[in-house]
Each structure stands twice: as structure tokens, then as C-alpha cells.
Amino acid sequence: GMCCVFFGLAFFNVGLNFGLLPLGDGAGEQMAICFAALVKQDRFAVGVTIILVFAFVGTFAAQVAEPSLNVLGETVERLTHGAFRRTWLVCVVAFGVASGTCVGVLKVLWGINIWMIL
């Protein structure tokens, strides 16, 4: 059993390093290039909007796909006898995390002090 776990984690790490991380690096580089080009054209607001939409959608999708959040949603739905739906919990949490990510992006872009946000 331990060997299977070891090899499974090793293959997962290889896939992460050679598949997902280069994809994320490439997407980040292209977003930075796009943003810089828009700033040069005096279209800062368009660049910020694109980055915020990308950050919101990516974070929202990652939270909806999070297995532990779905398990929590199923547990809450079962304990409340269906009064609180799993999909509602998952979407509300995903919306909150995605909104927080957008606030963080704005903090970095505009150099806002963290104490102003808190």
C-alpha cells in the first residue's frame, strides 16, 4: 500500500511540474504582457478589468471543483435535511473566495495598505 501511495504521489508531482505549472506560468506571463500593452495604450481600466475577471473566474472554478468543499456541502445538506443545499454552500464560498482574490489583486495593482482593507 505504501509503495502505491509513494508512486502515485511521485507521478502526481511529475504531472504537476511538467503540465500544470508551465501552463500557469505561461498564462501569467501572457496576462502581464497583455496588461502592459493595455497600459501603454492608456487603457488601464480595461487591463484591470481583464485581470479581475481572470482572477475571479479562475478562483471561482477552483473552489467549485474543490473536493473537500463539496464533501462539506453534502454533509451540511444531510444534517439540515435538505434545507441548506450543497450547491448553495459551494457557490457562496466560491464567490467569497473569488471576491477576496479580486481584492488582493487590486491591493497589489494599486499598492493599497493591508490595514485599509482590514
Short mmCIF file of N, CA and C in Angstrom, two decimals:
data_model
loop_
_atom_site.label_atom_id
_atom_site.label_comp_id
_atom_site.label_asym_id
_atom_site.label_seq_id
_atom_site.Cartn_x
_atom_site.Cartn_y
_atom_site.Cartn_z
N GLY A 1 0.80 -1.18 0.00
CA GLY A 1 0.00 0.00 0.00
C GLY A 1 0.85 1.27 0.00
N MET A 2 1.91 1.25 0.81
CA MET A 2 2.76 2.43 0.91
C MET A 2 3.48 2.69 -0.42
N CYS A 3 3.86 1.63 -1.11
CA CYS A 3 4.53 1.80 -2.41
C CYS A 3 3.58 2.44 -3.42
N CYS A 4 2.33 2.02 -3.41
CA CYS A 4 1.36 2.61 -4.32
C CYS A 4 1.17 4.09 -4.02
N VAL A 5 1.11 4.44 -2.74
CA VAL A 5 0.96 5.84 -2.37
C VAL A 5 2.18 6.63 -2.83
N PHE A 6 3.36 6.08 -2.60
CA PHE A 6 4.60 6.77 -2.99
C PHE A 6 4.64 7.00 -4.50
N PHE A 7 4.38 5.93 -5.27
CA PHE A 7 4.44 6.08 -6.73
C PHE A 7 3.32 6.99 -7.25
N GLY A 8 2.15 6.92 -6.62
CA GLY A 8 1.06 7.81 -7.02
C GLY A 8 1.42 9.26 -6.80
N LEU A 9 1.99 9.58 -5.64
CA LEU A 9 2.40 10.95 -5.36
C LEU A 9 3.55 11.39 -6.27
N ALA A 10 4.45 10.46 -6.59
CA ALA A 10 5.55 10.80 -7.48
C ALA A 10 5.02 11.14 -8.88
N PHE A 11 4.10 10.34 -9.39
CA PHE A 11 3.52 10.62 -10.71
C PHE A 11 2.72 11.92 -10.69
N PHE A 12 2.00 12.15 -9.59
CA PHE A 12 1.26 13.40 -9.46
C PHE A 12 2.21 14.60 -9.50
N ASN A 13 3.34 14.49 -8.80
CA ASN A 13 4.33 15.57 -8.78
C ASN A 13 4.93 15.81 -10.16
N VAL A 14 5.21 14.74 -10.89
CA VAL A 14 5.74 14.88 -12.25
C VAL A 14 4.71 15.58 -13.14
N GLY A 15 3.46 15.17 -13.06
CA GLY A 15 2.42 15.80 -13.86
C GLY A 15 2.24 17.26 -13.51
N LEU A 16 2.35 17.57 -12.23
CA LEU A 16 2.22 18.95 -11.78
C LEU A 16 3.36 19.80 -12.31
N ASN A 17 4.58 19.30 -12.19
CA ASN A 17 5.75 20.08 -12.61
C ASN A 17 5.88 20.22 -14.11
N PHE A 18 5.44 19.23 -14.86
CA PHE A 18 5.60 19.29 -16.31
C PHE A 18 4.33 19.67 -17.06
N GLY A 19 3.20 19.69 -16.38
CA GLY A 19 1.96 20.01 -17.06
C GLY A 19 1.30 21.27 -16.55
N LEU A 20 0.93 21.26 -15.28
CA LEU A 20 0.12 22.34 -14.75
C LEU A 20 0.93 23.60 -14.45
N LEU A 21 2.11 23.46 -13.88
CA LEU A 21 2.91 24.64 -13.55
C LEU A 21 3.36 25.43 -14.78
N PRO A 22 3.84 24.78 -15.84
CA PRO A 22 4.17 25.56 -17.04
C PRO A 22 2.95 26.24 -17.65
N LEU A 23 1.80 25.60 -17.56
CA LEU A 23 0.57 26.21 -18.06
C LEU A 23 0.24 27.48 -17.27
N GLY A 24 0.34 27.42 -15.95
CA GLY A 24 0.10 28.59 -15.12
C GLY A 24 1.12 29.68 -15.35
N ASP A 25 2.39 29.30 -15.50
CA ASP A 25 3.43 30.30 -15.78
C ASP A 25 3.17 31.01 -17.11
N GLY A 26 2.80 30.23 -18.11
CA GLY A 26 2.52 30.83 -19.43
C GLY A 26 1.33 31.76 -19.38
N ALA A 27 0.27 31.35 -18.67
CA ALA A 27 -0.91 32.20 -18.56
C ALA A 27 -0.58 33.49 -17.82
N GLY A 28 0.23 33.38 -16.76
CA GLY A 28 0.62 34.57 -16.00
C GLY A 28 1.47 35.52 -16.83
N GLU A 29 2.39 34.97 -17.60
CA GLU A 29 3.23 35.80 -18.47
C GLU A 29 2.38 36.53 -19.51
N GLN A 30 1.45 35.81 -20.12
CA GLN A 30 0.61 36.43 -21.14
C GLN A 30 -0.30 37.51 -20.55
N MET A 31 -0.79 37.28 -19.32
CA MET A 31 -1.61 38.31 -18.67
C MET A 31 -0.78 39.56 -18.41
N ALA A 32 0.46 39.38 -17.97
CA ALA A 32 1.33 40.53 -17.70
C ALA A 32 1.65 41.28 -18.99
N ILE A 33 1.91 40.55 -20.07
CA ILE A 33 2.19 41.18 -21.36
C ILE A 33 0.97 41.95 -21.86
N CYS A 34 -0.21 41.33 -21.74
CA CYS A 34 -1.46 41.97 -22.16
C CYS A 34 -1.72 43.23 -21.34
N PHE A 35 -1.51 43.14 -20.03
CA PHE A 35 -1.74 44.29 -19.16
C PHE A 35 -0.78 45.43 -19.50
N ALA A 36 0.50 45.10 -19.72
CA ALA A 36 1.49 46.13 -20.06
C ALA A 36 1.14 46.81 -21.38
N ALA A 37 0.69 46.02 -22.36
CA ALA A 37 0.31 46.60 -23.66
C ALA A 37 -0.90 47.53 -23.51
N LEU A 38 -1.86 47.14 -22.68
CA LEU A 38 -3.02 48.00 -22.48
C LEU A 38 -2.67 49.27 -21.73
N VAL A 39 -1.75 49.18 -20.78
CA VAL A 39 -1.32 50.38 -20.05
C VAL A 39 -0.61 51.35 -20.99
N LYS A 40 0.19 50.82 -21.91
CA LYS A 40 0.87 51.68 -22.89
C LYS A 40 -0.12 52.40 -23.80
N GLN A 41 -1.28 51.79 -24.02
CA GLN A 41 -2.31 52.40 -24.86
C GLN A 41 -3.28 53.27 -24.04
N ASP A 42 -2.93 53.56 -22.80
CA ASP A 42 -3.79 54.33 -21.89
C ASP A 42 -5.15 53.67 -21.69
N ARG A 43 -5.16 52.35 -21.60
CA ARG A 43 -6.38 51.59 -21.35
C ARG A 43 -6.21 50.78 -20.06
N PHE A 44 -5.79 51.47 -19.01
CA PHE A 44 -5.53 50.83 -17.72
C PHE A 44 -6.78 50.14 -17.18
N ALA A 45 -7.93 50.79 -17.29
CA ALA A 45 -9.18 50.23 -16.76
C ALA A 45 -9.54 48.91 -17.45
N VAL A 46 -9.29 48.83 -18.74
CA VAL A 46 -9.58 47.60 -19.48
C VAL A 46 -8.64 46.49 -19.00
N GLY A 47 -7.37 46.83 -18.79
CA GLY A 47 -6.41 45.84 -18.30
C GLY A 47 -6.77 45.33 -16.92
N VAL A 48 -7.17 46.23 -16.04
CA VAL A 48 -7.57 45.83 -14.69
C VAL A 48 -8.81 44.95 -14.75
N THR A 49 -9.76 45.30 -15.60
CA THR A 49 -10.97 44.51 -15.74
C THR A 49 -10.67 43.10 -16.22
N ILE A 50 -9.80 42.97 -17.20
CA ILE A 50 -9.43 41.64 -17.71
C ILE A 50 -8.77 40.81 -16.62
N ILE A 51 -7.86 41.42 -15.88
CA ILE A 51 -7.17 40.69 -14.82
C ILE A 51 -8.15 40.28 -13.71
N LEU A 52 -9.06 41.18 -13.35
CA LEU A 52 -10.03 40.85 -12.31
C LEU A 52 -10.98 39.74 -12.74
N VAL A 53 -11.42 39.77 -13.99
CA VAL A 53 -12.30 38.71 -14.49
C VAL A 53 -11.56 37.37 -14.50
N PHE A 54 -10.31 37.38 -14.96
CA PHE A 54 -9.50 36.16 -14.98
C PHE A 54 -9.31 35.63 -13.56
N ALA A 55 -8.99 36.51 -12.62
CA ALA A 55 -8.77 36.09 -11.23
C ALA A 55 -10.06 35.56 -10.63
N PHE A 56 -11.18 36.23 -10.87
CA PHE A 56 -12.45 35.81 -10.29
C PHE A 56 -12.89 34.46 -10.84
N VAL A 57 -12.87 34.32 -12.16
CA VAL A 57 -13.35 33.08 -12.79
C VAL A 57 -12.44 31.90 -12.41
N GLY A 58 -11.13 32.12 -12.44
CA GLY A 58 -10.21 31.04 -12.09
C GLY A 58 -10.37 30.59 -10.65
N THR A 59 -10.49 31.54 -9.74
CA THR A 59 -10.65 31.20 -8.33
C THR A 59 -12.00 30.56 -8.07
N PHE A 60 -13.06 31.09 -8.68
CA PHE A 60 -14.40 30.52 -8.50
C PHE A 60 -14.42 29.07 -8.98
N ALA A 61 -13.84 28.82 -10.16
CA ALA A 61 -13.83 27.46 -10.71
C ALA A 61 -13.02 26.51 -9.83
N ALA A 62 -11.90 26.99 -9.30
CA ALA A 62 -11.08 26.14 -8.43
C ALA A 62 -11.82 25.78 -7.15
N GLN A 63 -12.58 26.71 -6.61
CA GLN A 63 -13.32 26.44 -5.38
C GLN A 63 -14.49 25.49 -5.63
N VAL A 64 -15.16 25.66 -6.75
CA VAL A 64 -16.28 24.76 -7.06
C VAL A 64 -15.77 23.34 -7.27
N ALA A 65 -14.57 23.19 -7.81
CA ALA A 65 -14.01 21.86 -8.06
C ALA A 65 -13.33 21.27 -6.82
N GLU A 66 -13.22 22.03 -5.75
CA GLU A 66 -12.53 21.56 -4.54
C GLU A 66 -13.32 20.41 -3.89
N PRO A 67 -12.72 19.22 -3.80
CA PRO A 67 -13.45 18.07 -3.25
C PRO A 67 -13.87 18.26 -1.79
N SER A 68 -13.01 18.84 -0.98
CA SER A 68 -13.36 18.96 0.45
C SER A 68 -14.54 19.91 0.65
N LEU A 69 -14.64 20.93 -0.18
CA LEU A 69 -15.78 21.85 -0.08
C LEU A 69 -17.07 21.15 -0.48
N ASN A 70 -16.99 20.30 -1.48
CA ASN A 70 -18.17 19.54 -1.90
C ASN A 70 -18.60 18.54 -0.84
N VAL A 71 -17.63 17.91 -0.18
CA VAL A 71 -17.95 16.99 0.90
C VAL A 71 -18.59 17.74 2.06
N LEU A 72 -18.06 18.91 2.37
CA LEU A 72 -18.66 19.74 3.42
C LEU A 72 -20.09 20.11 3.04
N GLY A 73 -20.31 20.48 1.78
CA GLY A 73 -21.65 20.82 1.32
C GLY A 73 -22.62 19.65 1.44
N GLU A 74 -22.16 18.45 1.09
CA GLU A 74 -23.01 17.26 1.23
C GLU A 74 -23.35 16.99 2.68
N THR A 75 -22.37 17.18 3.56
CA THR A 75 -22.59 16.96 4.99
C THR A 75 -23.61 17.97 5.54
N VAL A 76 -23.45 19.23 5.17
CA VAL A 76 -24.39 20.26 5.63
C VAL A 76 -25.78 19.97 5.10
N GLU A 77 -25.88 19.59 3.84
CA GLU A 77 -27.20 19.28 3.27
C GLU A 77 -27.85 18.11 4.00
N ARG A 78 -27.06 17.11 4.32
CA ARG A 78 -27.60 15.94 5.02
C ARG A 78 -28.02 16.31 6.45
N LEU A 79 -27.20 17.10 7.15
CA LEU A 79 -27.52 17.47 8.53
C LEU A 79 -28.71 18.41 8.64
N THR A 80 -28.93 19.23 7.61
CA THR A 80 -30.07 20.15 7.63
C THR A 80 -31.29 19.56 6.92
N HIS A 81 -31.21 18.29 6.54
CA HIS A 81 -32.30 17.59 5.86
C HIS A 81 -32.75 18.33 4.60
N GLY A 82 -31.77 18.85 3.85
CA GLY A 82 -32.04 19.48 2.58
C GLY A 82 -32.42 20.95 2.66
N ALA A 83 -32.49 21.52 3.86
CA ALA A 83 -32.85 22.93 3.98
C ALA A 83 -31.74 23.83 3.46
N PHE A 84 -30.51 23.39 3.58
CA PHE A 84 -29.36 24.16 3.09
C PHE A 84 -28.68 23.32 2.02
N ARG A 85 -28.85 23.71 0.77
CA ARG A 85 -28.38 22.90 -0.37
C ARG A 85 -26.87 22.95 -0.53
N ARG A 86 -26.32 21.84 -0.97
CA ARG A 86 -24.88 21.74 -1.20
C ARG A 86 -24.41 22.76 -2.22
N THR A 87 -25.14 22.90 -3.31
CA THR A 87 -24.72 23.81 -4.37
C THR A 87 -24.71 25.26 -3.89
N TRP A 88 -25.67 25.61 -3.02
CA TRP A 88 -25.71 26.96 -2.48
C TRP A 88 -24.47 27.23 -1.63
N LEU A 89 -24.12 26.32 -0.76
CA LEU A 89 -22.94 26.48 0.09
C LEU A 89 -21.67 26.60 -0.75
N VAL A 90 -21.52 25.71 -1.72
CA VAL A 90 -20.32 25.72 -2.56
C VAL A 90 -20.23 27.03 -3.34
N CYS A 91 -21.32 27.49 -3.91
CA CYS A 91 -21.30 28.73 -4.69
C CYS A 91 -21.05 29.96 -3.83
N VAL A 92 -21.62 29.99 -2.63
CA VAL A 92 -21.41 31.15 -1.75
C VAL A 92 -19.96 31.20 -1.29
N VAL A 93 -19.39 30.06 -0.91
CA VAL A 93 -17.98 30.03 -0.50
C VAL A 93 -17.09 30.39 -1.68
N ALA A 94 -17.36 29.83 -2.85
CA ALA A 94 -16.56 30.14 -4.03
C ALA A 94 -16.64 31.62 -4.38
N PHE A 95 -17.82 32.21 -4.26
CA PHE A 95 -17.97 33.65 -4.53
C PHE A 95 -17.16 34.47 -3.54
N GLY A 96 -17.19 34.09 -2.27
CA GLY A 96 -16.44 34.83 -1.26
C GLY A 96 -14.94 34.74 -1.47
N VAL A 97 -14.44 33.56 -1.77
CA VAL A 97 -13.00 33.40 -2.00
C VAL A 97 -12.58 34.14 -3.27
N ALA A 98 -13.38 34.05 -4.32
CA ALA A 98 -13.07 34.76 -5.56
C ALA A 98 -13.10 36.27 -5.37
N SER A 99 -14.04 36.76 -4.57
CA SER A 99 -14.09 38.20 -4.28
C SER A 99 -12.86 38.63 -3.50
N GLY A 100 -12.46 37.81 -2.53
CA GLY A 100 -11.25 38.10 -1.77
C GLY A 100 -10.00 38.11 -2.64
N THR A 101 -9.96 37.21 -3.62
CA THR A 101 -8.84 37.20 -4.55
C THR A 101 -8.80 38.49 -5.36
N CYS A 102 -9.96 38.96 -5.79
CA CYS A 102 -10.01 40.22 -6.55
C CYS A 102 -9.57 41.40 -5.70
N VAL A 103 -9.95 41.41 -4.44
CA VAL A 103 -9.49 42.47 -3.54
C VAL A 103 -7.97 42.41 -3.41
N GLY A 104 -7.42 41.21 -3.31
CA GLY A 104 -5.97 41.06 -3.24
C GLY A 104 -5.26 41.54 -4.50
N VAL A 105 -5.86 41.25 -5.65
CA VAL A 105 -5.28 41.73 -6.91
C VAL A 105 -5.29 43.26 -6.96
N LEU A 106 -6.40 43.86 -6.55
CA LEU A 106 -6.47 45.32 -6.53
C LEU A 106 -5.47 45.91 -5.54
N LYS A 107 -5.28 45.24 -4.42
CA LYS A 107 -4.30 45.69 -3.43
C LYS A 107 -2.91 45.74 -4.04
N VAL A 108 -2.56 44.70 -4.79
CA VAL A 108 -1.23 44.65 -5.41
C VAL A 108 -1.12 45.69 -6.53
N LEU A 109 -2.15 45.80 -7.38
CA LEU A 109 -2.09 46.73 -8.50
C LEU A 109 -2.02 48.19 -8.06
N TRP A 110 -2.78 48.54 -7.04
CA TRP A 110 -2.86 49.93 -6.61
C TRP A 110 -1.99 50.23 -5.40
N GLY A 111 -1.31 49.22 -4.85
CA GLY A 111 -0.44 49.45 -3.71
C GLY A 111 -1.18 49.88 -2.46
N ILE A 112 -2.35 49.30 -2.23
CA ILE A 112 -3.16 49.66 -1.07
C ILE A 112 -2.56 49.00 0.17
N ASN A 113 -2.55 49.73 1.28
CA ASN A 113 -2.08 49.20 2.54
C ASN A 113 -3.07 48.15 3.04
N ILE A 114 -2.54 47.05 3.56
CA ILE A 114 -3.41 45.95 4.02
C ILE A 114 -4.34 46.41 5.14
N TRP A 115 -3.90 47.36 5.94
CA TRP A 115 -4.73 47.83 7.06
C TRP A 115 -5.96 48.60 6.56
N MET A 116 -5.90 49.16 5.38
CA MET A 116 -7.07 49.83 4.81
C MET A 116 -8.14 48.80 4.42
N ILE A 117 -7.70 47.63 4.05
CA ILE A 117 -8.63 46.58 3.64
C ILE A 117 -9.25 45.91 4.87
N LEU A 118 -8.40 45.68 5.87
CA LEU A 118 -8.90 45.01 7.07
C LEU A 118 -9.75 45.95 7.86
#
